[in-house]
PDB file of C-alpha atoms in Angstrom:
ATOM      1  CA  MET A   1       7.723  58.322  -3.126  1.00 27.00           C
ATOM      2  CA  TYR A   2       5.407  55.362  -5.114  1.00 28.00           C
ATOM      3  CA  ASN A   3       1.417  55.220  -4.777  1.00 28.00           C
ATOM      4  CA  VAL A   4       0.356  51.603  -6.209  1.00 27.00           C
ATOM      5  CA  SER A   5      -3.295  50.993  -6.691  1.00 29.00           C
ATOM      6  CA  ASP A   6      -5.323  48.552  -7.217  1.00 28.00           C
ATOM      7  CA  GLN A   7      -5.463  49.229 -11.398  1.00 27.00           C
ATOM      8  CA  PHE A   8      -2.051  50.262 -12.035  1.00 26.00           C
ATOM      9  CA  MET A   9       1.449  51.480 -10.367  1.00 31.00           C
ATOM     10  CA  ASN A  10       2.150  55.534 -11.073  1.00 31.00           C
ATOM     11  CA  PHE A  11       5.272  56.585  -9.531  1.00 31.00           C
ATOM     12  CA  THR A  12       7.681  60.035 -10.749  1.00 29.00           C
ATOM     13  CA  THR A  13      11.274  57.696 -10.736  1.00 33.00           C
ATOM     14  CA  THR A  14      12.343  54.443 -11.846  1.00 40.00           C
ATOM     15  CA  PRO A  15      14.051  52.878  -9.800  1.00 44.00           C
ATOM     16  CA  SER A  16      16.548  52.411 -12.758  1.00 46.00           C
ATOM     17  CA  ASP A  17      16.708  55.458 -14.471  1.00 47.00           C
ATOM     18  CA  PRO A  18      16.558  59.082 -12.283  1.00 38.00           C
ATOM     19  CA  SER A  19      15.644  61.237 -14.766  1.00 37.00           C
ATOM     20  CA  THR A  20      12.756  59.225 -15.850  1.00 35.00           C
ATOM     21  CA  LYS A  21       9.289  60.743 -14.619  1.00 27.00           C
ATOM     22  CA  HIS A  22       5.816  59.409 -14.746  1.00 30.00           C
ATOM     23  CA  ILE A  23       5.905  56.213 -15.846  1.00 37.00           C
ATOM     24  CA  LEU A  24       2.845  54.242 -15.986  1.00 33.00           C
ATOM     25  CA  TYR A  25       2.910  50.790 -15.241  1.00 44.00           C
ATOM     26  CA  THR A  26      -0.918  49.438 -15.988  1.00 46.00           C
ATOM     27  CA  LYS A  27      -0.406  46.568 -14.813  1.00 70.00           C
ATOM     28  CA  GLN A  28       0.502  45.192 -11.262  1.00 79.00           C
ATOM     29  CA  LYS A  29       3.628  43.763 -10.263  1.00 83.00           C
ATOM     30  CA  HIS A  30       3.109  40.895  -7.599  1.00 81.00           C
ATOM     31  CA  SER A  31       7.128  39.859  -8.101  1.00 77.00           C
ATOM     32  CA  CYS A  32      10.663  40.897  -8.578  1.00 74.00           C
ATOM     33  CA  PHE A  33      10.451  38.270 -11.478  1.00 73.00           C
ATOM     34  CA  ASP A  34       8.117  40.374 -12.726  1.00 80.00           C
ATOM     35  CA  TRP A  35       9.689  43.412 -12.787  1.00 81.00           C
ATOM     36  CA  LEU A  36      12.206  41.986 -14.891  1.00 72.00           C
ATOM     37  CA  LEU A  37       9.865  40.782 -17.512  1.00 76.00           C
ATOM     38  CA  ALA A  38       9.031  44.073 -17.888  1.00 80.00           C
ATOM     39  CA  GLY A  39      13.134  45.443 -18.437  1.00 76.00           C
ATOM     40  CA  GLU A  40      14.352  46.363 -14.560  1.00 77.00           C
ATOM     41  CA  GLN A  41      17.648  44.804 -14.743  1.00 70.00           C
ATOM     42  CA  LYS A  42      20.041  46.097 -12.115  1.00 76.00           C
ATOM     43  CA  ASN A  43      19.668  45.657  -8.132  1.00 79.00           C
ATOM     44  CA  GLY A  44      17.360  47.740  -5.873  1.00 83.00           C
ATOM     45  CA  ILE A  45      14.268  48.271  -4.456  1.00 87.00           C
ATOM     46  CA  TYR A  46      11.289  47.767  -6.152  1.00 87.00           C
ATOM     47  CA  PRO A  47       7.350  48.507  -5.333  1.00 88.00           C
ATOM     48  CA  ILE A  48       5.259  45.101  -6.212  1.00 86.00           C
ATOM     49  CA  ALA A  49       1.286  44.725  -5.521  1.00 84.00           C
ATOM     50  CA  GLY A  50       0.568  45.181  -1.546  1.00 74.00           C
ATOM     51  CA  GLN A  51       1.713  48.369  -1.179  1.00 67.00           C
ATOM     52  CA  ARG A  52       5.415  46.876  -0.390  1.00 82.00           C
ATOM     53  CA  GLN A  53       8.517  47.234  -1.291  1.00 85.00           C
ATOM     54  CA  VAL A  54      11.450  44.819  -2.184  1.00 81.00           C
ATOM     55  CA  GLN A  55      15.218  43.786  -2.704  1.00 73.00           C
ATOM     56  CA  CYS A  56      15.217  42.731  -6.190  1.00 75.00           C
ATOM     57  CA  ASN A  57      18.566  41.039  -7.132  1.00 67.00           C
ATOM     58  CA  PHE A  58      18.832  40.834 -10.807  1.00 70.00           C
ATOM     59  CA  GLU A  59      23.335  41.207 -11.258  1.00 73.00           C
ATOM     60  CA  TYR A  60      23.278  37.196 -11.637  1.00 83.00           C
ATOM     61  CA  LYS A  61      26.528  36.388 -13.199  1.00 86.00           C
ATOM     62  CA  SER A  62      25.958  32.487 -13.988  1.00 88.00           C
ATOM     63  CA  CYS A  63      22.481  29.875 -13.350  1.00 85.00           C
ATOM     64  CA  ASN A  64      23.466  29.418 -10.642  1.00 82.00           C
ATOM     65  CA  ASP A  65      23.138  32.389  -8.794  1.00 85.00           C
ATOM     66  CA  VAL A  66      19.395  32.750  -9.941  1.00 83.00           C
ATOM     67  CA  LEU A  67      18.879  29.489  -8.045  1.00 79.00           C
ATOM     68  CA  SER A  68      20.757  30.716  -4.773  1.00 79.00           C
ATOM     69  CA  ALA A  69      18.304  33.707  -4.677  1.00 78.00           C
ATOM     70  CA  GLY A  70      15.449  30.965  -4.324  1.00 77.00           C
ATOM     71  CA  ASN A  71      14.014  30.858  -8.263  1.00 77.00           C
ATOM     72  CA  GLU A  72      14.275  27.026  -9.515  1.00 76.00           C
ATOM     73  CA  GLU A  73      11.603  28.182 -12.403  1.00 78.00           C
ATOM     74  CA  SER A  74      13.645  27.298 -15.284  1.00 80.00           C
ATOM     75  CA  GLY A  75      13.661  30.394 -17.937  1.00 82.00           C
ATOM     76  CA  PHE A  76      15.536  33.444 -19.776  1.00 85.00           C
ATOM     77  CA  TYR A  77      17.210  35.103 -17.411  1.00 83.00           C
ATOM     78  CA  TYR A  78      19.860  38.038 -17.272  1.00 79.00           C
ATOM     79  CA  LEU A  79      22.760  36.446 -16.506  1.00 86.00           C
ATOM     80  CA  TYR A  80      25.662  39.315 -15.861  1.00 79.00           C
ATOM     81  CA  LYS A  81      29.352  37.162 -16.916  1.00 82.00           C
ATOM     82  CA  SER A  82      31.710  40.384 -17.414  1.00 78.00           C
ATOM     83  CA  PRO A  83      31.892  43.444 -15.308  1.00 69.00           C
ATOM     84  CA  ASP A  84      32.125  45.755 -18.813  1.00 71.00           C
ATOM     85  CA  GLN A  85      29.671  44.034 -21.239  1.00 75.00           C
ATOM     86  CA  PRO A  86      26.186  44.054 -21.484  1.00 74.00           C
ATOM     87  CA  PRO A  87      24.483  41.167 -19.732  1.00 76.00           C
ATOM     88  CA  VAL A  88      23.261  38.400 -21.580  1.00 85.00           C
ATOM     89  CA  TYR A  89      20.015  37.089 -21.915  1.00 84.00           C
ATOM     90  CA  GLU A  90      20.719  33.052 -21.503  1.00 88.00           C
ATOM     91  CA  GLU A  91      18.290  30.511 -20.153  1.00 86.00           C
ATOM     92  CA  CYS A  92      18.369  28.142 -17.470  1.00 86.00           C
ATOM     93  CA  ILE A  93      17.950  24.852 -16.986  1.00 81.00           C
ATOM     94  CA  PHE A  94      16.839  24.017 -13.420  1.00 82.00           C
ATOM     95  CA  TYR A  95      16.727  20.035 -12.832  1.00 86.00           C
ATOM     96  CA  LYS A  96      14.201  18.776 -10.568  1.00 90.00           C
ATOM     97  CA  ARG A  97      14.559  17.222  -6.847  1.00 90.00           C
ATOM     98  CA  ASP A  98      13.400  13.709  -7.621  1.00 94.00           C
ATOM     99  CA  CYS A  99      11.218  12.096  -9.143  1.00 96.00           C
ATOM    100  CA  LYS A 100       7.791  12.882  -8.419  1.00 95.00           C
ATOM    101  CA  ASP A 101       8.873  16.714  -9.190  1.00 92.00           C
ATOM    102  CA  TRP A 102       9.258  15.816 -13.232  1.00 93.00           C
ATOM    103  CA  LYS A 103       5.850  13.511 -12.611  1.00 94.00           C
ATOM    104  CA  ASP A 104       4.213  16.797 -11.625  1.00 92.00           C
ATOM    105  CA  ALA A 105       5.869  18.847 -14.360  1.00 88.00           C
ATOM    106  CA  GLY A 106       3.747  16.781 -16.655  1.00 91.00           C
ATOM    107  CA  TYR A 107       7.250  14.030 -17.542  1.00 93.00           C
ATOM    108  CA  THR A 108       5.521  10.652 -17.426  1.00 95.00           C
ATOM    109  CA  GLN A 109       7.870   8.447 -19.649  1.00 97.00           C
ATOM    110  CA  THR A 110       9.360   6.344 -16.835  1.00 97.00           C
ATOM    111  CA  GLY A 111      13.250   6.601 -17.794  1.00 97.00           C
ATOM    112  CA  VAL A 112      16.747   8.193 -16.657  1.00 96.00           C
ATOM    113  CA  TYR A 113      16.005  11.657 -14.991  1.00 94.00           C
ATOM    114  CA  THR A 114      19.314  14.550 -13.738  1.00 93.00           C
ATOM    115  CA  ILE A 115      17.956  16.075  -9.956  1.00 94.00           C
ATOM    116  CA  ARG A 116      19.172  18.172  -8.036  1.00 89.00           C
ATOM    117  CA  ILE A 117      20.687  17.207  -4.059  1.00 88.00           C
ATOM    118  CA  GLU A 118      22.878  18.818  -1.229  1.00 76.00           C
ATOM    119  CA  GLY A 119      21.758  22.418  -3.192  1.00 61.00           C
ATOM    120  CA  PHE A 120      23.167  22.060  -6.775  1.00 62.00           C
ATOM    121  CA  ARG A 121      25.229  19.305  -7.144  1.00 83.00           C
ATOM    122  CA  LEU A 122      23.438  17.071 -10.320  1.00 88.00           C
ATOM    123  CA  VAL A 123      23.272  13.431  -9.689  1.00 93.00           C
ATOM    124  CA  ASP A 124      21.052  10.730 -12.887  1.00 95.00           C
ATOM    125  CA  VAL A 125      18.059   8.508 -11.813  1.00 97.00           C
ATOM    126  CA  LYS A 126      15.776   6.501 -12.750  1.00 98.00           C
ATOM    127  CA  CYS A 127      12.574   7.161 -12.434  1.00 98.00           C
ATOM    128  CA  GLU A 128       9.448   4.991 -12.161  1.00 98.00           C
ATOM    129  CA  MET A 129       6.625   6.808 -13.430  1.00 98.00           C
ATOM    130  CA  ASP A 130       3.804   4.104 -14.467  1.00 97.00           C
ATOM    131  CA  PHE A 131       3.646   2.043 -10.817  1.00 96.00           C
ATOM    132  CA  GLU A 132       1.154   4.400  -8.734  1.00 95.00           C
ATOM    133  CA  ASP A 133       1.199   7.207 -10.319  1.00 94.00           C
ATOM    134  CA  GLY A 134       4.700   7.718 -10.658  1.00 96.00           C
ATOM    135  CA  GLY A 135       7.414   9.549  -9.344  1.00 97.00           C
ATOM    136  CA  TRP A 136       9.465   6.622  -7.444  1.00 98.00           C
ATOM    137  CA  ILE A 137      13.317   7.040  -7.876  1.00 98.00           C
ATOM    138  CA  ILE A 138      14.582   3.513  -8.204  1.00 98.00           C
ATOM    139  CA  MET A 139      17.168   2.893  -4.942  1.00 98.00           C
ATOM    140  CA  GLN A 140      17.553  -1.214  -6.129  1.00 98.00           C
ATOM    141  CA  GLN A 141      17.532  -3.156  -8.878  1.00 98.00           C
ATOM    142  CA  ARG A 142      18.295  -6.906  -9.806  1.00 97.00           C
ATOM    143  CA  PHE A 143      17.048  -9.548 -12.371  1.00 96.00           C
ATOM    144  CA  ASP A 144      19.475 -11.480 -13.889  1.00 95.00           C
ATOM    145  CA  GLY A 145      22.727 -11.414 -12.788  1.00 93.00           C
ATOM    146  CA  SER A 146      24.973  -9.160 -14.493  1.00 95.00           C
ATOM    147  CA  VAL A 147      26.142  -6.824 -12.079  1.00 96.00           C
ATOM    148  CA  ASP A 148      28.583  -8.033  -8.667  1.00 94.00           C
ATOM    149  CA  PHE A 149      26.530  -6.743  -5.961  1.00 94.00           C
ATOM    150  CA  HIS A 150      29.536  -8.570  -3.533  1.00 92.00           C
ATOM    151  CA  LEU A 151      31.214  -4.795  -3.612  1.00 94.00           C
ATOM    152  CA  PHE A 152      32.840  -2.486  -0.270  1.00 95.00           C
ATOM    153  CA  TRP A 153      31.616   0.405   1.217  1.00 97.00           C
ATOM    154  CA  ASP A 154      32.376   3.199  -0.809  1.00 98.00           C
ATOM    155  CA  ASP A 155      31.365   1.803  -4.460  1.00 98.00           C
ATOM    156  CA  PHE A 156      27.492   1.021  -1.580  1.00 98.00           C
ATOM    157  CA  LYS A 157      28.037   4.239  -0.698  1.00 97.00           C
ATOM    158  CA  GLU A 158      28.618   6.626  -4.069  1.00 96.00           C
ATOM    159  CA  GLY A 159      25.886   3.967  -5.846  1.00 97.00           C
ATOM    160  CA  PHE A 160      26.970   1.743  -8.961  1.00 98.00           C
ATOM    161  CA  GLY A 161      25.655  -0.851 -11.287  1.00 98.00           C
ATOM    162  CA  ASP A 162      23.818   0.372 -14.505  1.00 97.00           C
ATOM    163  CA  LEU A 163      20.160   2.482 -14.506  1.00 97.00           C
ATOM    164  CA  ASN A 164      18.807   0.711 -17.541  1.00 96.00           C
ATOM    165  CA  GLY A 165      20.325  -2.767 -15.831  1.00 97.00           C
ATOM    166  CA  GLU A 166      20.940  -3.829 -12.017  1.00 98.00           C
ATOM    167  CA  PHE A 167      22.133  -1.173 -10.141  1.00 98.00           C
ATOM    168  CA  TRP A 168      22.594   0.391  -6.173  1.00 98.00           C
ATOM    169  CA  LEU A 169      21.911   3.858  -5.887  1.00 98.00           C
ATOM    170  CA  GLY A 170      24.107   4.907  -3.328  1.00 97.00           C
ATOM    171  CA  ASN A 171      23.579   5.299   0.059  1.00 97.00           C
ATOM    172  CA  GLU A 172      24.753   8.828   0.314  1.00 96.00           C
ATOM    173  CA  ILE A 173      22.606   9.738  -2.527  1.00 96.00           C
ATOM    174  CA  VAL A 174      19.059   8.195  -0.446  1.00 97.00           C
ATOM    175  CA  HIS A 175      20.248   9.853   2.672  1.00 97.00           C
ATOM    176  CA  GLN A 176      19.943  13.397   1.016  1.00 95.00           C
ATOM    177  CA  LEU A 177      16.802  12.117  -0.313  1.00 96.00           C
ATOM    178  CA  THR A 178      15.416  10.811   2.758  1.00 96.00           C
ATOM    179  CA  LYS A 179      17.188  12.837   5.782  1.00 95.00           C
ATOM    180  CA  ASN A 180      14.013  15.184   6.249  1.00 92.00           C
ATOM    181  CA  GLY A 181      11.473  11.720   6.816  1.00 92.00           C
ATOM    182  CA  ASP A 182       9.009  12.859   4.339  1.00 94.00           C
ATOM    183  CA  TYR A 183       9.707  10.151   2.022  1.00 97.00           C
ATOM    184  CA  GLU A 184       7.918   6.037   1.806  1.00 97.00           C
ATOM    185  CA  TRP A 185      10.281   2.648   1.009  1.00 97.00           C
ATOM    186  CA  TYR A 186       8.567   0.091  -1.497  1.00 97.00           C
ATOM    187  CA  PHE A 187      10.003  -3.000  -1.864  1.00 95.00           C
ATOM    188  CA  LYS A 188       9.184  -5.963  -4.900  1.00 97.00           C
ATOM    189  CA  ALA A 189      10.532  -9.422  -4.843  1.00 96.00           C
ATOM    190  CA  THR A 190       8.896 -11.886  -7.681  1.00 96.00           C
ATOM    191  CA  ALA A 191       9.422 -15.484  -7.749  1.00 93.00           C
ATOM    192  CA  PHE A 192      10.191 -17.917 -11.168  1.00 93.00           C
ATOM    193  CA  ASP A 193       7.291 -18.894 -10.600  1.00 93.00           C
ATOM    194  CA  GLY A 194       5.848 -15.055 -11.143  1.00 95.00           C
ATOM    195  CA  ASP A 195       4.511 -14.786  -7.563  1.00 96.00           C
ATOM    196  CA  VAL A 196       5.472 -10.752  -5.919  1.00 96.00           C
ATOM    197  CA  GLY A 197       5.631  -9.966  -2.105  1.00 96.00           C
ATOM    198  CA  GLU A 198       6.350  -7.045  -1.448  1.00 96.00           C
ATOM    199  CA  SER A 199       6.919  -4.288   1.947  1.00 95.00           C
ATOM    200  CA  ARG A 200       6.216  -0.571   2.672  1.00 96.00           C
ATOM    201  CA  TYR A 201       7.141   1.652   5.287  1.00 95.00           C
ATOM    202  CA  PHE A 202       6.803   4.966   5.718  1.00 95.00           C
ATOM    203  CA  PRO A 203       8.760   6.916   7.132  1.00 94.00           C
ATOM    204  CA  PHE A 204      12.251   5.581   5.358  1.00 96.00           C
ATOM    205  CA  VAL A 205      15.435   7.800   6.442  1.00 97.00           C
ATOM    206  CA  VAL A 206      18.946   6.696   6.120  1.00 97.00           C
ATOM    207  CA  ASP A 207      21.212   8.805   7.833  1.00 97.00           C
ATOM    208  CA  ASN A 208      23.961  10.222   7.298  1.00 96.00           C
ATOM    209  CA  GLU A 209      27.387   8.346   7.267  1.00 97.00           C
ATOM    210  CA  ALA A 210      29.021   9.035  10.131  1.00 98.00           C
ATOM    211  CA  THR A 211      26.097   7.077  12.147  1.00 98.00           C
ATOM    212  CA  ASN A 212      27.194   3.820   9.284  1.00 97.00           C
ATOM    213  CA  TYR A 213      23.775   5.199   7.419  1.00 98.00           C
ATOM    214  CA  LEU A 214      21.588   4.256  10.020  1.00 97.00           C
ATOM    215  CA  SER A 215      18.149   2.906   8.704  1.00 95.00           C
ATOM    216  CA  THR A 216      14.675   3.739  10.016  1.00 94.00           C
ATOM    217  CA  ALA A 217      11.955   1.789   8.469  1.00 93.00           C
ATOM    218  CA  THR A 218       7.956   1.240   9.940  1.00 91.00           C
ATOM    219  CA  LYS A 219       6.406  -0.606   8.343  1.00 89.00           C
ATOM    220  CA  LEU A 220       3.124   0.236   6.849  1.00 90.00           C
ATOM    221  CA  SER A 221       2.091  -2.925   5.139  1.00 93.00           C
ATOM    222  CA  GLY A 222       3.518  -5.990   3.663  1.00 90.00           C
ATOM    223  CA  ILE A 223       6.151  -8.826   4.317  1.00 90.00           C
ATOM    224  CA  SER A 224       8.353  -7.702   7.537  1.00 84.00           C
ATOM    225  CA  SER A 225      11.948  -7.432   6.050  1.00 79.00           C
ATOM    226  CA  LEU A 226      13.272  -6.409   9.878  1.00 78.00           C
ATOM    227  CA  THR A 227      15.257  -3.156   8.613  1.00 85.00           C
ATOM    228  CA  ASN A 228      14.936  -0.775  11.088  1.00 89.00           C
ATOM    229  CA  ASN A 229      17.116   1.137  13.275  1.00 92.00           C
ATOM    230  CA  VAL A 230      20.280  -0.828  12.148  1.00 93.00           C
ATOM    231  CA  GLN A 231      23.556   0.281  10.947  1.00 95.00           C
ATOM    232  CA  PHE A 232      24.562  -1.025   7.168  1.00 96.00           C
ATOM    233  CA  THR A 233      27.472  -2.998   6.929  1.00 94.00           C
ATOM    234  CA  THR A 234      29.280  -4.366   4.012  1.00 94.00           C
ATOM    235  CA  ARG A 235      31.584  -7.478   2.968  1.00 91.00           C
ATOM    236  CA  GLU A 236      34.258  -5.273   4.916  1.00 91.00           C
ATOM    237  CA  ARG A 237      32.880  -2.968   7.642  1.00 93.00           C
ATOM    238  CA  ASP A 238      30.500  -5.302  10.059  1.00 91.00           C
ATOM    239  CA  ASN A 239      28.136  -3.038  11.519  1.00 91.00           C
ATOM    240  CA  ASP A 240      25.346  -5.321  11.701  1.00 87.00           C
ATOM    241  CA  PRO A 241      24.076  -6.293  15.434  1.00 82.00           C
ATOM    242  CA  ARG A 242      25.164 -10.507  15.356  1.00 79.00           C
ATOM    243  CA  GLY A 243      28.899  -9.502  16.963  1.00 74.00           C
ATOM    244  CA  ALA A 244      29.775 -13.106  15.934  1.00 79.00           C
ATOM    245  CA  PHE A 245      30.004 -12.734  12.130  1.00 83.00           C
ATOM    246  CA  ASN A 246      29.861 -10.379   9.157  1.00 86.00           C
ATOM    247  CA  CYS A 247      26.219 -11.118   7.963  1.00 83.00           C
ATOM    248  CA  ALA A 248      27.582 -10.028   4.350  1.00 83.00           C
ATOM    249  CA  PHE A 249      30.273 -13.206   4.398  1.00 78.00           C
ATOM    250  CA  LYS A 250      27.922 -15.368   6.426  1.00 70.00           C
ATOM    251  CA  TYR A 251      24.832 -15.935   4.407  1.00 64.00           C
ATOM    252  CA  GLY A 252      24.256 -14.677   0.525  1.00 53.00           C
ATOM    253  CA  ASN A 253      26.417 -18.101  -0.563  1.00 55.00           C
ATOM    254  CA  ASP A 254      29.652 -16.020   0.937  1.00 66.00           C
ATOM    255  CA  LYS A 255      29.272 -13.771  -1.828  1.00 75.00           C
ATOM    256  CA  GLY A 256      26.375 -11.312   0.218  1.00 81.00           C
ATOM    257  CA  GLY A 257      26.155  -7.399  -0.748  1.00 90.00           C
ATOM    258  CA  GLY A 258      26.007  -4.543   1.492  1.00 93.00           C
ATOM    259  CA  PHE A 259      22.301  -4.293   3.132  1.00 93.00           C
ATOM    260  CA  TRP A 260      20.376  -3.101   6.965  1.00 93.00           C
ATOM    261  CA  TYR A 261      21.164  -6.981   7.704  1.00 89.00           C
ATOM    262  CA  GLY A 262      18.751  -6.907  11.200  1.00 82.00           C
ATOM    263  CA  ALA A 263      18.040 -10.391  11.501  1.00 74.00           C
ATOM    264  CA  CYS A 264      21.715 -11.901   8.932  1.00 76.00           C
ATOM    265  CA  GLY A 265      20.040 -14.193   7.177  1.00 71.00           C
ATOM    266  CA  ALA A 266      16.849 -13.280   6.756  1.00 80.00           C
ATOM    267  CA  PHE A 267      16.319 -11.141   4.051  1.00 85.00           C
ATOM    268  CA  TYR A 268      19.830 -11.230   1.265  1.00 87.00           C
ATOM    269  CA  PRO A 269      18.647  -9.150  -1.111  1.00 92.00           C
ATOM    270  CA  ASN A 270      21.496  -8.116  -2.472  1.00 92.00           C
ATOM    271  CA  GLY A 271      23.325 -11.839  -1.864  1.00 88.00           C
ATOM    272  CA  GLU A 272      24.678 -13.809  -5.508  1.00 87.00           C
ATOM    273  CA  TYR A 273      22.169 -13.981  -7.915  1.00 88.00           C
ATOM    274  CA  HIS A 274      21.509 -17.602  -8.803  1.00 85.00           C
ATOM    275  CA  ASN A 275      19.385 -18.500 -12.018  1.00 79.00           C
ATOM    276  CA  SER A 276      17.128 -20.393 -10.371  1.00 72.00           C
ATOM    277  CA  VAL A 277      14.890 -21.480  -7.666  1.00 71.00           C
ATOM    278  CA  GLY A 278      17.637 -23.490  -6.401  1.00 68.00           C
ATOM    279  CA  GLY A 279      17.355 -25.384  -3.280  1.00 60.00           C
ATOM    280  CA  THR A 280      20.863 -24.220  -0.852  1.00 64.00           C
ATOM    281  CA  TYR A 281      19.562 -23.279   2.864  1.00 62.00           C
ATOM    282  CA  GLN A 282      20.392 -19.346   3.191  1.00 65.00           C
ATOM    283  CA  LYS A 283      22.851 -18.954  -0.339  1.00 72.00           C
ATOM    284  CA  TYR A 284      21.520 -16.581  -3.325  1.00 83.00           C
ATOM    285  CA  VAL A 285      18.441 -13.729  -3.219  1.00 88.00           C
ATOM    286  CA  TYR A 286      16.302 -14.746  -1.001  1.00 85.00           C
ATOM    287  CA  TRP A 287      13.572 -13.949   1.888  1.00 89.00           C
ATOM    288  CA  ASN A 288      12.747 -15.585   4.170  1.00 87.00           C
ATOM    289  CA  ASN A 289       9.378 -14.727   5.375  1.00 88.00           C
ATOM    290  CA  TYR A 290       7.990 -14.664   1.702  1.00 90.00           C
ATOM    291  CA  ARG A 291       9.278 -17.969   0.158  1.00 89.00           C
ATOM    292  CA  GLY A 292      11.921 -19.168   3.059  1.00 84.00           C
ATOM    293  CA  TYR A 293      16.047 -19.446   3.513  1.00 81.00           C
ATOM    294  CA  SER A 294      16.033 -21.850   0.191  1.00 80.00           C
ATOM    295  CA  GLU A 295      13.733 -19.888  -2.511  1.00 87.00           C
ATOM    296  CA  SER A 296      16.085 -17.816  -4.582  1.00 87.00           C
ATOM    297  CA  LEU A 297      14.433 -14.739  -6.033  1.00 92.00           C
ATOM    298  CA  LYS A 298      14.096 -13.686  -9.840  1.00 93.00           C
ATOM    299  CA  GLU A 299      13.349 -10.339  -9.812  1.00 96.00           C
ATOM    300  CA  THR A 300      14.107  -7.581  -6.676  1.00 96.00           C
ATOM    301  CA  ILE A 301      13.712  -3.689  -6.925  1.00 98.00           C
ATOM    302  CA  MET A 302      13.725  -0.933  -4.113  1.00 97.00           C
ATOM    303  CA  MET A 303      11.652   2.013  -4.968  1.00 98.00           C
ATOM    304  CA  ILE A 304      11.661   5.420  -3.101  1.00 98.00           C
ATOM    305  CA  ARG A 305       9.229   8.396  -2.911  1.00 97.00           C
ATOM    306  CA  LYS A 306       8.526  11.696  -1.125  1.00 94.00           C
ATOM    307  CA  ARG A 307       5.182  11.854   0.257  1.00 86.00           C
ATOM    308  CA  SER A 308       3.366  13.858   2.859  1.00 64.00           C
ATOM    309  CA  CYS A 309       3.457  12.978   6.351  1.00 52.00           C
ATOM    310  CA  SER A 310      -0.215  13.324   6.739  1.00 49.00           C
TER     311      SER A 310
END
């Protein structure tokens, strides 16, 4: 029987060794991890502060076992890699769930970070850590035309390009991140004269592939892009509301990329890149509600970040 006081724990039998008597613990244990630090290594029921007993599972075979048990803090754990060998004390590095988690953990440099989605799947993302206190995941970036965006469904699903250059992050990754409705979406376009157009949405949700990655994008501020409640369209899969033609071909010099085309030619961030202002109607990268149908844009960037629903 365990006797728990506010100052110490004094019990007659330790959980891991019934022959040990009258062990005095001078510090309360508040979790299984505290017991692990105190030297306990076997699964069993342990007392913690508040006169409660909990089941502790220490016999992890891998870092994934540690993560499955709900421990997300990186650190050293006892891992039982072989049934006939003693455990090894090994460091487990657990990746964050998004760029905001990395920023909250003290990482402040913009760059490529690894995050964990869908349980244990690890993916690299580009984190913007300077704009509006950081923590943004960049989902699209264009500035020089070095990457062809006139690609197919699976390309946009999985993502393509160079995280240190031009790229599309991937619809499946964005779906996994935004499906709970706690992400905002920020879009910025830069004209060749340096002027900037912006748009912000919350909540921003991308549904699963069975819905053709249906978007929910409630505008908070900025210039309209007409991307709410629209299925994703690519050059070979026409899901846009204009049934007579595919928006990825009709506009953008017949070399448009995949996107949520709510009003077809009104917003074309993934069209063919043109390295000057241009002057051709509804071709290249353009945003009608910002600089009109005929003006090519120099740069575009789309970012998402977790935020409070309040």
